[in-house]
PDB file of C-alpha atoms in Angstrom:
ATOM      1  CA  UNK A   1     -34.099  33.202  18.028  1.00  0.00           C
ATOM      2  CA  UNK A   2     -35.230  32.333  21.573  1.00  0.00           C
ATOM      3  CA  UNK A   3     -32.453  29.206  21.843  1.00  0.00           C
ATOM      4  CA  UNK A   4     -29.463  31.867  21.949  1.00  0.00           C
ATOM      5  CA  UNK A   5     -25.824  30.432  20.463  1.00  0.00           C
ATOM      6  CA  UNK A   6     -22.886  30.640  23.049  1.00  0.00           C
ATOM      7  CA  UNK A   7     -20.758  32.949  22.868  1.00  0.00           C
ATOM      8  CA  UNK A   8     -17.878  30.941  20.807  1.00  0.00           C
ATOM      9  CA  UNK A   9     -17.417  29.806  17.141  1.00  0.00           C
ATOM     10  CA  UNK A  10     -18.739  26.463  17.724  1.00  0.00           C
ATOM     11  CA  UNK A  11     -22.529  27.956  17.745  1.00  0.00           C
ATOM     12  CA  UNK A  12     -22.806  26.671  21.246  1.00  0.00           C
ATOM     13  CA  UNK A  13     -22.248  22.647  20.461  1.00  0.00           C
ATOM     14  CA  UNK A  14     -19.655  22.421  23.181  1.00  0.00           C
ATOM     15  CA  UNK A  15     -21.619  23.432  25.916  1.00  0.00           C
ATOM     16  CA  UNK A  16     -20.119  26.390  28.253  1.00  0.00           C
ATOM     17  CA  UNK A  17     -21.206  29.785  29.381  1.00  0.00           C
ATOM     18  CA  UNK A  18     -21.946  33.105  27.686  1.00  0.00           C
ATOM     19  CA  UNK A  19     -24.341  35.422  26.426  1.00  0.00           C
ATOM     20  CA  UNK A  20     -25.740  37.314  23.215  1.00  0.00           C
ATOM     21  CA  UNK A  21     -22.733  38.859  21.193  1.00  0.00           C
ATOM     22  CA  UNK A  22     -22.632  42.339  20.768  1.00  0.00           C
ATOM     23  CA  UNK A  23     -22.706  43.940  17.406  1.00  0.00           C
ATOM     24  CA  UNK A  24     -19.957  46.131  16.911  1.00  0.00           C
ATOM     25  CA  UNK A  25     -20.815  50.071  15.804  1.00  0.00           C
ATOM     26  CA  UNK A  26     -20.341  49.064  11.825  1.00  0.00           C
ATOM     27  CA  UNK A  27     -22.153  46.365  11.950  1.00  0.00           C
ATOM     28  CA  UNK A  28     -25.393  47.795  13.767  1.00  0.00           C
ATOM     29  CA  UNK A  29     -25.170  50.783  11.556  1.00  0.00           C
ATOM     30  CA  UNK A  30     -25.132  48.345   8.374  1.00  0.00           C
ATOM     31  CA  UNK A  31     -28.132  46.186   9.395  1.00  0.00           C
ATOM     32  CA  UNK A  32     -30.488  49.439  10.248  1.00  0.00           C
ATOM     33  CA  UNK A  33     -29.150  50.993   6.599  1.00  0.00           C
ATOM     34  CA  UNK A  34     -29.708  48.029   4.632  1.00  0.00           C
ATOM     35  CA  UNK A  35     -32.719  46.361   6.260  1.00  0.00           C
ATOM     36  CA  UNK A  36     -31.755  42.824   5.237  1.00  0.00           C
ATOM     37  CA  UNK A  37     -28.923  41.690   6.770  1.00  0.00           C
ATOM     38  CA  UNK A  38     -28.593  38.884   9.049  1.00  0.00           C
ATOM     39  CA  UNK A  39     -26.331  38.864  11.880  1.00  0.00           C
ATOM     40  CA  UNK A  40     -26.489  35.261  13.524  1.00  0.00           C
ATOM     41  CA  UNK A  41     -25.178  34.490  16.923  1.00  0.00           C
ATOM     42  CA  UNK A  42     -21.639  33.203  16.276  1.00  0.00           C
ATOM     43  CA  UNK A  43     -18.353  34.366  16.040  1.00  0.00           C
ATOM     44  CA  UNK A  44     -16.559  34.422  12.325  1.00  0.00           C
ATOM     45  CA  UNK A  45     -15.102  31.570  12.009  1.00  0.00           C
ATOM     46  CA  UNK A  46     -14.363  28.973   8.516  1.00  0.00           C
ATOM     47  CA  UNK A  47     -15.373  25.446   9.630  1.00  0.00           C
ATOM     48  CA  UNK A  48     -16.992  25.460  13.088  1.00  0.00           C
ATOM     49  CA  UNK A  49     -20.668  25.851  13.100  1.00  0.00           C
ATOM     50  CA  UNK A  50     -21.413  28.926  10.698  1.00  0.00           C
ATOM     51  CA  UNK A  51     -23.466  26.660   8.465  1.00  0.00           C
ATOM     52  CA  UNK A  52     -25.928  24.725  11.073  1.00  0.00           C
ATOM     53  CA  UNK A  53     -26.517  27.527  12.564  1.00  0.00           C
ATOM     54  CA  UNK A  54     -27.613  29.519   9.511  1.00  0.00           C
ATOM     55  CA  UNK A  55     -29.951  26.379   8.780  1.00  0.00           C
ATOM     56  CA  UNK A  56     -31.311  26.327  12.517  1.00  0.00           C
ATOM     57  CA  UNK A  57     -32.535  30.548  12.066  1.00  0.00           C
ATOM     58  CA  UNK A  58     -33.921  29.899   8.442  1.00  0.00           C
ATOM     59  CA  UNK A  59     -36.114  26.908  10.317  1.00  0.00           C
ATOM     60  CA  UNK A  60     -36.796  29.452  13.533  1.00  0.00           C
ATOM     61  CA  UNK A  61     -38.282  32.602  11.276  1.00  0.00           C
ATOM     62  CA  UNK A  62     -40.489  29.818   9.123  1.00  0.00           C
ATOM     63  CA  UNK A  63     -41.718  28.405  12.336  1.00  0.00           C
ATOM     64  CA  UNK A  64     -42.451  32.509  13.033  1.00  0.00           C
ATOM     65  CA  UNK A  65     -43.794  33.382   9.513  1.00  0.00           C
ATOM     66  CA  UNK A  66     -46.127  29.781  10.030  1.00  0.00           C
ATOM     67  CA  UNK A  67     -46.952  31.191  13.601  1.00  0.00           C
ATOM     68  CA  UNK A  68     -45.209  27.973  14.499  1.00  0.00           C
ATOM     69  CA  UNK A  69     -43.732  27.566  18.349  1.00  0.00           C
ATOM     70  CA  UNK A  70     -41.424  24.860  16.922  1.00  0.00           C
ATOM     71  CA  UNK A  71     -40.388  22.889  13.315  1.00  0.00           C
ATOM     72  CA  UNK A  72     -40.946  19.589  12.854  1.00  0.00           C
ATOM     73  CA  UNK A  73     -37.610  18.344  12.988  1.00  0.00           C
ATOM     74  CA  UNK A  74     -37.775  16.938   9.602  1.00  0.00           C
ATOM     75  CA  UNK A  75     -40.845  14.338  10.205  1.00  0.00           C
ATOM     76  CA  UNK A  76     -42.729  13.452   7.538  1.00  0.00           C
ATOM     77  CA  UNK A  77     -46.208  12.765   9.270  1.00  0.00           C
ATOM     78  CA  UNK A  78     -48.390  15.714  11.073  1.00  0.00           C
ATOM     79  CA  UNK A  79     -49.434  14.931  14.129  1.00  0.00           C
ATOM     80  CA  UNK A  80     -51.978  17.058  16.806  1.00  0.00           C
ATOM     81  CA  UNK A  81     -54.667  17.232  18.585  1.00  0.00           C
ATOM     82  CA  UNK A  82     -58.564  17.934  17.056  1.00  0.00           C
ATOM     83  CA  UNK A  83     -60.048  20.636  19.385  1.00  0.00           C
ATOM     84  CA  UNK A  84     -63.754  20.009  18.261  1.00  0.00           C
ATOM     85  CA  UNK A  85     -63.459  19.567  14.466  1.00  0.00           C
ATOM     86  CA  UNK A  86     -63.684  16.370  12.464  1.00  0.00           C
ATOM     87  CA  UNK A  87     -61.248  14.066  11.685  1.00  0.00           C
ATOM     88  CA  UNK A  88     -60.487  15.888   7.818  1.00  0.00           C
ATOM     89  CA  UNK A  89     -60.879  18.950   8.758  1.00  0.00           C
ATOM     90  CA  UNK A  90     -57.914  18.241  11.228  1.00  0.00           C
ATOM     91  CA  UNK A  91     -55.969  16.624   8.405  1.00  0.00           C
ATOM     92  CA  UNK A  92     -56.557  19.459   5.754  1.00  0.00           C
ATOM     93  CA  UNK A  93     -55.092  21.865   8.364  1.00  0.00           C
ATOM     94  CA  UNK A  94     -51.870  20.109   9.268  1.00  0.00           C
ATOM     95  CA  UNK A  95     -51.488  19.971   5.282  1.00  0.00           C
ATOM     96  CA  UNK A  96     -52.020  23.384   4.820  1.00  0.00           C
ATOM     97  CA  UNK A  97     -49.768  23.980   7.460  1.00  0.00           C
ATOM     98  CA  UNK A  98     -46.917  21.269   6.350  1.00  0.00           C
ATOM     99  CA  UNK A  99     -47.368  23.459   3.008  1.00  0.00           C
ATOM    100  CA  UNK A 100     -46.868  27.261   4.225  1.00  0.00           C
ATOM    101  CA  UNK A 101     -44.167  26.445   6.561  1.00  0.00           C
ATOM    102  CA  UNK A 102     -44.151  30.365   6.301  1.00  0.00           C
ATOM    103  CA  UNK A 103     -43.761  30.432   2.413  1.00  0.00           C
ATOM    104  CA  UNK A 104     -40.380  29.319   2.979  1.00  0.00           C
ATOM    105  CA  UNK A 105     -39.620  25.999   0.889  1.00  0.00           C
ATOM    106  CA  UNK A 106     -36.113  26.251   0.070  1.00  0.00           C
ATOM    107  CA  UNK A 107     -33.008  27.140   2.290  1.00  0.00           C
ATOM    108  CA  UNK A 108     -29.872  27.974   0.365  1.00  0.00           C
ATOM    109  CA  UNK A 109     -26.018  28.718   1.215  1.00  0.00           C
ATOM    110  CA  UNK A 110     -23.379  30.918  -0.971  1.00  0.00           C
ATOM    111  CA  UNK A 111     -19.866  31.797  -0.373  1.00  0.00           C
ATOM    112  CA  UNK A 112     -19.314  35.369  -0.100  1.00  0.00           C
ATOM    113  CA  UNK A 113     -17.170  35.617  -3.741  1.00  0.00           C
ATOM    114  CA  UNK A 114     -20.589  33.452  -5.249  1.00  0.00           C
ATOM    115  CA  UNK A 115     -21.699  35.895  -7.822  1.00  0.00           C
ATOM    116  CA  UNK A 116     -25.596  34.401  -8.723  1.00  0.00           C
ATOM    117  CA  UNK A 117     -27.542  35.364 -11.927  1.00  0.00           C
ATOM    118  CA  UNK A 118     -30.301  35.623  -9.901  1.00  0.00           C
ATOM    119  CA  UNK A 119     -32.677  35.442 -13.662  1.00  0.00           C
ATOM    120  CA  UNK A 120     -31.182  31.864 -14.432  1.00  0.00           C
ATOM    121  CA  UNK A 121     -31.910  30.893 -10.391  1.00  0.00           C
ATOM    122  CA  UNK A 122     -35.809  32.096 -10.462  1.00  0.00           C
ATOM    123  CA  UNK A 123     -36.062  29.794 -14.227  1.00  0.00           C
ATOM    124  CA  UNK A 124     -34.025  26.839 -11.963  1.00  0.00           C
ATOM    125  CA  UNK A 125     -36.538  27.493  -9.012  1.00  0.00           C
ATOM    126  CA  UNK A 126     -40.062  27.743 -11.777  1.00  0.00           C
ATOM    127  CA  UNK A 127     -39.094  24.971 -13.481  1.00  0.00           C
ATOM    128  CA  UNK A 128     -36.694  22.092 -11.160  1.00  0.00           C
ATOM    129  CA  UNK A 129     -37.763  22.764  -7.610  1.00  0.00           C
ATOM    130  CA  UNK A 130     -41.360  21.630  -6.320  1.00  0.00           C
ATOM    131  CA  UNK A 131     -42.808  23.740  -3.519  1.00  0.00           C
ATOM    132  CA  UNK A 132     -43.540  22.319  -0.216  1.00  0.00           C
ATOM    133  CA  UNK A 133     -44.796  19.429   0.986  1.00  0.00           C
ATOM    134  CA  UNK A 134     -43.421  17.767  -2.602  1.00  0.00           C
ATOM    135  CA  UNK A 135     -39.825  18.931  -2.089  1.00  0.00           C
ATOM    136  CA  UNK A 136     -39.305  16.947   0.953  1.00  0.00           C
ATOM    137  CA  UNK A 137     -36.182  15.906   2.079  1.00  0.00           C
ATOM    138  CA  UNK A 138     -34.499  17.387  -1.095  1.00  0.00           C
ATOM    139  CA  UNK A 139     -30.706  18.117  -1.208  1.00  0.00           C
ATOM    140  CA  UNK A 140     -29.398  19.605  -3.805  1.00  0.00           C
ATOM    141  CA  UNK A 141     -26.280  21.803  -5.690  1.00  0.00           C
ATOM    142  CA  UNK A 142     -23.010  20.646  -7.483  1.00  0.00           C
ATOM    143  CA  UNK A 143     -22.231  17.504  -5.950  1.00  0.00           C
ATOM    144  CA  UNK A 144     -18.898  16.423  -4.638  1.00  0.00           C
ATOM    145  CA  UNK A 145     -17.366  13.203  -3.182  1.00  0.00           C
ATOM    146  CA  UNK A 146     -15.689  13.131   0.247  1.00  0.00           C
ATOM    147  CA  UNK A 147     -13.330   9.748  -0.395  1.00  0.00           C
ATOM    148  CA  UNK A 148     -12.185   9.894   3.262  1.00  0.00           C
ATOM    149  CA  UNK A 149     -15.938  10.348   4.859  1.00  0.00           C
ATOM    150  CA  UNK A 150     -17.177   8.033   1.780  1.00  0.00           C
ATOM    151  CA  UNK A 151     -20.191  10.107   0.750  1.00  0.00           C
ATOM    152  CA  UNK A 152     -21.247  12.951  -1.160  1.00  0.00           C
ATOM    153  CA  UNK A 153     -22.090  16.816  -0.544  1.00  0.00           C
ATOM    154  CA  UNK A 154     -22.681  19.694  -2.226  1.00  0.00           C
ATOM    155  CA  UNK A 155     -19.970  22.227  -3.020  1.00  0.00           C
ATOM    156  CA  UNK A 156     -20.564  25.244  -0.512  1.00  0.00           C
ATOM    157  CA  UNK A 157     -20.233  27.453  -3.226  1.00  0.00           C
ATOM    158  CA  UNK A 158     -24.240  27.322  -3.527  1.00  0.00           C
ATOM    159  CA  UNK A 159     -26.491  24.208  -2.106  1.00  0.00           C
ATOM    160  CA  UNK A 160     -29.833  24.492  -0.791  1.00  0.00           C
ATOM    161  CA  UNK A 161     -31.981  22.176   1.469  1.00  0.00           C
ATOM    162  CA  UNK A 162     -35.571  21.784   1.961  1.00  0.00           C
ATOM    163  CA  UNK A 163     -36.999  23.739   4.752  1.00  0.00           C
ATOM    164  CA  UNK A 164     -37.517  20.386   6.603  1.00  0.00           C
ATOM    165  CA  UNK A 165     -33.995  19.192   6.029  1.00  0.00           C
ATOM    166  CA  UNK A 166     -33.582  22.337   7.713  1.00  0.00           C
ATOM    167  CA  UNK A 167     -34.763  21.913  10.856  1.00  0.00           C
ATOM    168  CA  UNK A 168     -33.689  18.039  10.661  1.00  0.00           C
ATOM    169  CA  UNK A 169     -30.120  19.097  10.513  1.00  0.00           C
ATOM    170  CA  UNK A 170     -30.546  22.158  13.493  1.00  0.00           C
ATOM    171  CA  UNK A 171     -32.797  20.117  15.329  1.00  0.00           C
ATOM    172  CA  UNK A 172     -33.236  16.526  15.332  1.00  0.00           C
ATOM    173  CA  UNK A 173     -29.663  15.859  15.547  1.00  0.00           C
ATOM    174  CA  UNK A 174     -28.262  16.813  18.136  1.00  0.00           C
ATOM    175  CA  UNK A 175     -24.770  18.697  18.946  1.00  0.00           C
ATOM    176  CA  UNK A 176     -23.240  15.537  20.297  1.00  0.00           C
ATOM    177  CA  UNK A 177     -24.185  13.701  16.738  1.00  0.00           C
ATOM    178  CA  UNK A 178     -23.128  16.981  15.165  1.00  0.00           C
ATOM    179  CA  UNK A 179     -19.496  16.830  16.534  1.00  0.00           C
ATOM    180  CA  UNK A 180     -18.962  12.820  16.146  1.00  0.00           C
ATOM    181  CA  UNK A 181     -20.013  13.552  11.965  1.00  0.00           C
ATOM    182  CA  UNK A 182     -17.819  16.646  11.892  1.00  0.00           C
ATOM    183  CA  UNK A 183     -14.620  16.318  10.012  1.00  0.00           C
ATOM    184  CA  UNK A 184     -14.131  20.036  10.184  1.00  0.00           C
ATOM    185  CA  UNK A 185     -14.914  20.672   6.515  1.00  0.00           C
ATOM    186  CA  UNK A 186     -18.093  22.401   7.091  1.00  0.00           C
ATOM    187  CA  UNK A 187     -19.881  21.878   3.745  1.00  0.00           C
ATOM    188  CA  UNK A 188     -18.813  17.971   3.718  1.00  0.00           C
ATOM    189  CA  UNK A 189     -20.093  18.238   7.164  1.00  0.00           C
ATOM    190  CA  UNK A 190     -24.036  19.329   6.282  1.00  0.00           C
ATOM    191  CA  UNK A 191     -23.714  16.795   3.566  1.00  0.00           C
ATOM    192  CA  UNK A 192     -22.846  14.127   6.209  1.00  0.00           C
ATOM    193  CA  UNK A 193     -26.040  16.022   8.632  1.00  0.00           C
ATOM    194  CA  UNK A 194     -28.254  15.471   5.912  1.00  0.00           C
ATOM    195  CA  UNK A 195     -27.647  11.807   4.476  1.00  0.00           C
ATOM    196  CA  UNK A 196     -28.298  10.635   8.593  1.00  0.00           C
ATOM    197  CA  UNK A 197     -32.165  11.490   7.800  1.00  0.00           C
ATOM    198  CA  UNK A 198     -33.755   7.966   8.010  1.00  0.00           C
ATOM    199  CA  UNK A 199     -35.514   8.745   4.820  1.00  0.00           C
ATOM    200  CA  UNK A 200     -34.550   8.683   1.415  1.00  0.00           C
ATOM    201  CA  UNK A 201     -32.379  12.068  -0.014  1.00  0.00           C
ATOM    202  CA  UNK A 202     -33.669  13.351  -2.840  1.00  0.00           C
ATOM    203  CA  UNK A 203     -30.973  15.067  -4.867  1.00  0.00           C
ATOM    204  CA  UNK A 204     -30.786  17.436  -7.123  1.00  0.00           C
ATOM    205  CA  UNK A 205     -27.947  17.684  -9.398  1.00  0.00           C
ATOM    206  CA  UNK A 206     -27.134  21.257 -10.700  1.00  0.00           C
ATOM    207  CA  UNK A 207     -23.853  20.256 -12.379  1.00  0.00           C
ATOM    208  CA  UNK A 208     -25.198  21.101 -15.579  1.00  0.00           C
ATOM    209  CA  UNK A 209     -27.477  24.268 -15.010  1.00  0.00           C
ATOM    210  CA  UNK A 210     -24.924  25.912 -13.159  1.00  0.00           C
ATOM    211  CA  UNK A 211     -26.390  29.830 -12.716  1.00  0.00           C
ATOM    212  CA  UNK A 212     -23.623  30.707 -10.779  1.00  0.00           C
ATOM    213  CA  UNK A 213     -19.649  31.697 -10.667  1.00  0.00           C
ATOM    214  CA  UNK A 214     -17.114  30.972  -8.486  1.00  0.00           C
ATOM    215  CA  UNK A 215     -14.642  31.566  -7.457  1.00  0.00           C
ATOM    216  CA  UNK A 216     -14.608  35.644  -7.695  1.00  0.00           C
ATOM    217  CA  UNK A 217     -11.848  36.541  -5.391  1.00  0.00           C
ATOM    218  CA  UNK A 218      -8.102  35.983  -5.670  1.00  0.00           C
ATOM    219  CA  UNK A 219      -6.423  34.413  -2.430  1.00  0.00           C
ATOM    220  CA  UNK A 220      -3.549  36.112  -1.160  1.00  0.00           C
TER     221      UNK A 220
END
């Protein structure tokens, strides 16, 4: 996206210098062979940043699909100008829009040893999740409490947002209200981002409909 992340782990919250990072000769070849992969602009790195700014592209390329220039930073009211039309027909196109956001509705995140049964995740989707506008502000995955933070999240092994928590959590806040909520556990971290919205959460607990396995890697 246009709003290019620094050149440091911290997806540019901490201010400083630097450009674009370069993709190294692997990982070029392995986007242009497998036409899917997404390469954000961030170094690796386990707690600092990975996961807002995952959540800030999936917001930028709905904006695109939408033919958006910006999200809506989680609002729930359209606003806008009426260039010559009536009053409804104004409102019926800022629904339509609020609706489309690019056919995106959902936003998830998976650890890399996640293995999905991606049949039991379309039933989940069909059947649980509403498409937009009724899924906003919706939260949801295996939940977890943080004692120390005194809240809830979902377990980074797979949680998804709605596309306007989304851009609430890239957006609205900003990277100063980022780093006073951050406790350096990055999943506890988006569950803090989130639960800041003004608005009631609506959660969705997946505890028992769990389409998913975890871990699938040994540590060493």
């Amino acid at each position: 996206p246009p709003e290019r992340t620094e050149e440091k782990p911290m997806n540019g919250d901490d201010g400083g210098g630097g450009g674009p990072l370069a993709l190294d000769g692997n990982a070029a070849e392995g986007r242009a062979a497998e036409g899917d992969v997404v390469y954000l602009n961030v170094r690796e790195n386990m707690e600092e940043g990975k996961s807002p700014s995952w959540l800030a592209y999936a917001a930028y390329l709905a904006d695109r699909l939408d033919g958006n220039d910006g999200g809506d930073g989680g609002n729930d009211g359209g606003s806008g100008g009426n260039d010559g039309g009536t009053k409804d027909e104004a409102t019926s196109t800022r629904r339509k829009r609020r609706r489309s956001a690019g056919g995106i509705d959902y936003v998830a995140k998976t650890d890399s040893d996640t293995l999905i049964d991606v049949d039991a995740l379309m039933r989940t989707m069909r059947r649980d999740l509403p498409p937009a506008p009724l899924n906003r502000r919706t939260y949801g995955g295996r939940p977890l409490v943080d004692f120390v933070g005194s809240g809830t999240y979902m377990a980074g092994e797979f949680y998804f947002v709605s596309i306007d928590l989304a851009s609430y959590v890239a957006r609205t806040l900003t990277p100063g209200q980022r780093r006073y909520l951050s406790r350096r556990i990055e999943d506890s971290d988006v569950g803090a981002y989130v639960h800041t919205h003004p608005r009631p959460i609506r959660t969705i607990d997946l505890s028992k409909g769990v389409f998913w396995r975890h871990p699938l890697k040994e540590e060493r």
